[in-house]
Steps between C-alpha positions, in 0.01 A plus 500: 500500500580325839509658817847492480469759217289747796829542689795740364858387605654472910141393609605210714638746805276477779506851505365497175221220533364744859486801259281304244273320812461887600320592169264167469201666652547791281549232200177276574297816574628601143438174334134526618473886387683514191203426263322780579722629205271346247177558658284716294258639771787681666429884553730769532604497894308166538638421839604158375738635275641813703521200762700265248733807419578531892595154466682544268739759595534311792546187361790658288668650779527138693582369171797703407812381707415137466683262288141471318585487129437831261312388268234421815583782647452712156128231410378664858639869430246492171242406673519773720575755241206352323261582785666846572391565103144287537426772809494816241264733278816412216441113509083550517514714199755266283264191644159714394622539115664146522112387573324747293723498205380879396628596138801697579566623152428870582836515718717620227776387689421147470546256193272234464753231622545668794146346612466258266290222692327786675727542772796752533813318453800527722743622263310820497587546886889579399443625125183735586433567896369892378236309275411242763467761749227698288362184383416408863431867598220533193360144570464534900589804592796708659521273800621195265803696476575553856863367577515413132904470470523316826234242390629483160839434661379228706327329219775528240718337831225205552506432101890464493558318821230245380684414182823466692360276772321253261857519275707428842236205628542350150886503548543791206681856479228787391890700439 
């Protein structure tokens, strides 16, 4: 993609080019930060990533009148759901049996294709959030569950939007 592909339509206003120069500190800071999505040391309320999630909001708030395009604006959006859901007991707990691969197959609710490679899949998120929920409340206690439909909401949002913003950068329809 060019940078041409960054901006959405009616960005050559110079109204529109001072709202973009607004957010660039916002944007560099968040260029610099961003990884700290696939760091593996990261600790619930690590200051680095409650810090990146301030950014973040912020960084959206800037972002949203500009003539930036969606598909940037929606890349940036993920990332900051993504750290929202790195920051809980939910996403330590699905991480911890991810790692540990534990034999599941006393959760009646489960079929063996539902963790097939050792790691819950993400269908089960939408076809069995009850099972999930005890799954994650039996493996790591009651506090895995905390906020469960809100992170399981936020999740099943980062999962879709990524599909649709790799199908619009590679110029296809995911309707």
């Amino acid at each position: 993609m060019d940078a041409t592909g960054l901006l959405g339509p009616n960005c050559e206003s110079e109204e529109e080019k001072l709202k973009l120069t607004k957010c660039t500190t916002l944007l560099v800071d968040y260029s610099k930060k961003v990884s700290i999505l696939n760091a593996t040391d990261i600790k619930l309320n690590d200051t680095k990533l409650t810090g990146f999630i301030t950014l973040c909001k912020k960084t959206m708030i800037c972002l949203e009148p500009t003539c930036l395009s969606e598909a940037v604006k929606d890349s940036i959006y993920v990332s900051c759901l993504s750290a929202e859901i790195k920051n809980t007991e939910f996403f330590s707990c699905v991480t911890k049996i991810s790692e540990e691969k534990p034999d599941l197959s006393s959760y009646d609710c489960l079929k063996p294709e539902d963790y097939a490679s050792g790691v819950i899949e993400t269908s089960v998120l939408e076809s069995k959030p009850e099972c999930l929920k005890t799954v994650l409340e039996g493996f790591c206690g009651e506090e895995a569950a905390n906020n469960f439909d809100e992170n399981v909401s936020k999740l099943l949002s980062v999962s879709m939007l990524a599909v649709e913003i790799k199908a619009r950068l590679n110029g296809t329809s995911t309707e």
